[in-house]
């Protein structure tokens, strides 16, 4: 078994990851309707300056058996708002604004 980062520009690896995610998301959830592969691929390849996202493939005997998904706030914007800011911000920008 090995765990490797998903290269979002490797279409074949992305297709295997998408198939595993769809199977997992649909397991015992008949109401779930995951996005089609092309839509998911566009989302995965999008670079978001607010959140750093990553996917990791778990492979066993050459087959993708699991996908780990994670996203974290970018370090550049992870400074909490100052204590003097309004308690109810109007925009997401105000939530992440540096003091």
XYZ file of C-alpha atoms in Angstrom:
99
model
C 0.000 0.000 0.000
C 1.230 3.481 -0.773
C -0.084 7.006 -0.282
C 0.801 9.577 -2.914
C -0.324 13.137 -3.682
C -2.796 13.408 -6.547
C -1.364 15.260 -9.522
C -4.422 17.215 -10.684
C -2.893 17.499 -14.166
C -2.683 13.708 -14.566
C -6.116 13.061 -16.041
C -5.978 9.267 -15.635
C -5.101 9.513 -11.913
C -7.865 12.091 -11.480
C -10.380 9.788 -13.175
C -9.461 6.948 -10.786
C -9.725 9.333 -7.812
C -13.110 10.601 -9.007
C -14.425 7.043 -9.432
C -13.378 6.193 -5.861
C -14.884 9.419 -4.466
C -18.186 8.831 -6.293
C -18.376 5.239 -5.049
C -17.640 6.378 -1.493
C -20.022 9.343 -1.576
C -22.844 7.213 -3.018
C -22.424 4.290 -0.612
C -25.744 4.012 1.246
C -26.657 7.508 -0.009
C -28.910 7.024 -3.059
C -29.895 10.703 -2.926
C -26.312 11.867 -3.454
C -25.476 13.233 -6.903
C -21.752 13.981 -7.154
C -20.518 16.275 -9.922
C -19.528 14.695 -13.234
C -15.841 14.082 -13.814
C -15.292 17.141 -16.040
C -16.828 19.458 -13.427
C -14.846 17.874 -10.599
C -11.630 18.165 -12.613
C -12.176 21.891 -13.192
C -12.737 22.363 -9.458
C -9.645 20.345 -8.529
C -7.444 22.288 -10.930
C -8.694 25.678 -9.713
C -6.204 27.464 -7.481
C -7.939 29.194 -4.596
C -5.861 31.817 -2.812
C -7.972 31.413 0.336
C -7.779 27.647 0.832
C -4.987 25.248 0.004
C -6.631 22.010 -1.090
C -5.020 18.651 -1.621
C -6.000 15.108 -2.453
C -3.984 12.020 -1.676
C -4.416 8.651 -3.359
C -4.193 5.405 -1.442
C -3.131 2.612 -3.752
C -2.992 -1.113 -3.123
C -1.804 -3.651 -5.705
C -1.838 -0.940 -8.383
C -5.470 0.066 -7.773
C -6.704 3.288 -6.198
C -8.667 2.212 -3.108
C -9.176 5.504 -1.257
C -8.832 9.257 -1.610
C -8.082 11.669 1.199
C -9.397 15.214 0.729
C -8.262 18.170 2.776
C -8.234 21.950 2.600
C -6.776 24.475 4.948
C -6.759 28.282 5.115
C -3.704 29.663 3.390
C -1.024 30.811 5.849
C -1.056 34.302 4.348
C -4.639 34.901 5.485
C -4.828 32.830 8.657
C -4.361 35.810 10.958
C -7.520 36.160 13.042
C -9.472 39.418 12.905
C -8.485 42.111 15.377
C -10.449 42.445 18.583
C -11.620 45.883 17.485
C -13.378 44.608 14.350
C -17.174 44.383 14.203
C -18.655 41.276 15.763
C -20.679 40.532 12.618
C -18.603 41.061 9.479
C -20.341 41.880 6.201
C -18.021 39.879 3.974
C -15.639 36.955 4.094
C -12.827 39.445 3.459
C -13.570 41.086 6.796
C -13.493 37.749 8.592
C -9.968 37.041 7.342
C -8.680 40.615 7.354
C -5.411 41.092 9.158
C -5.539 43.449 12.158
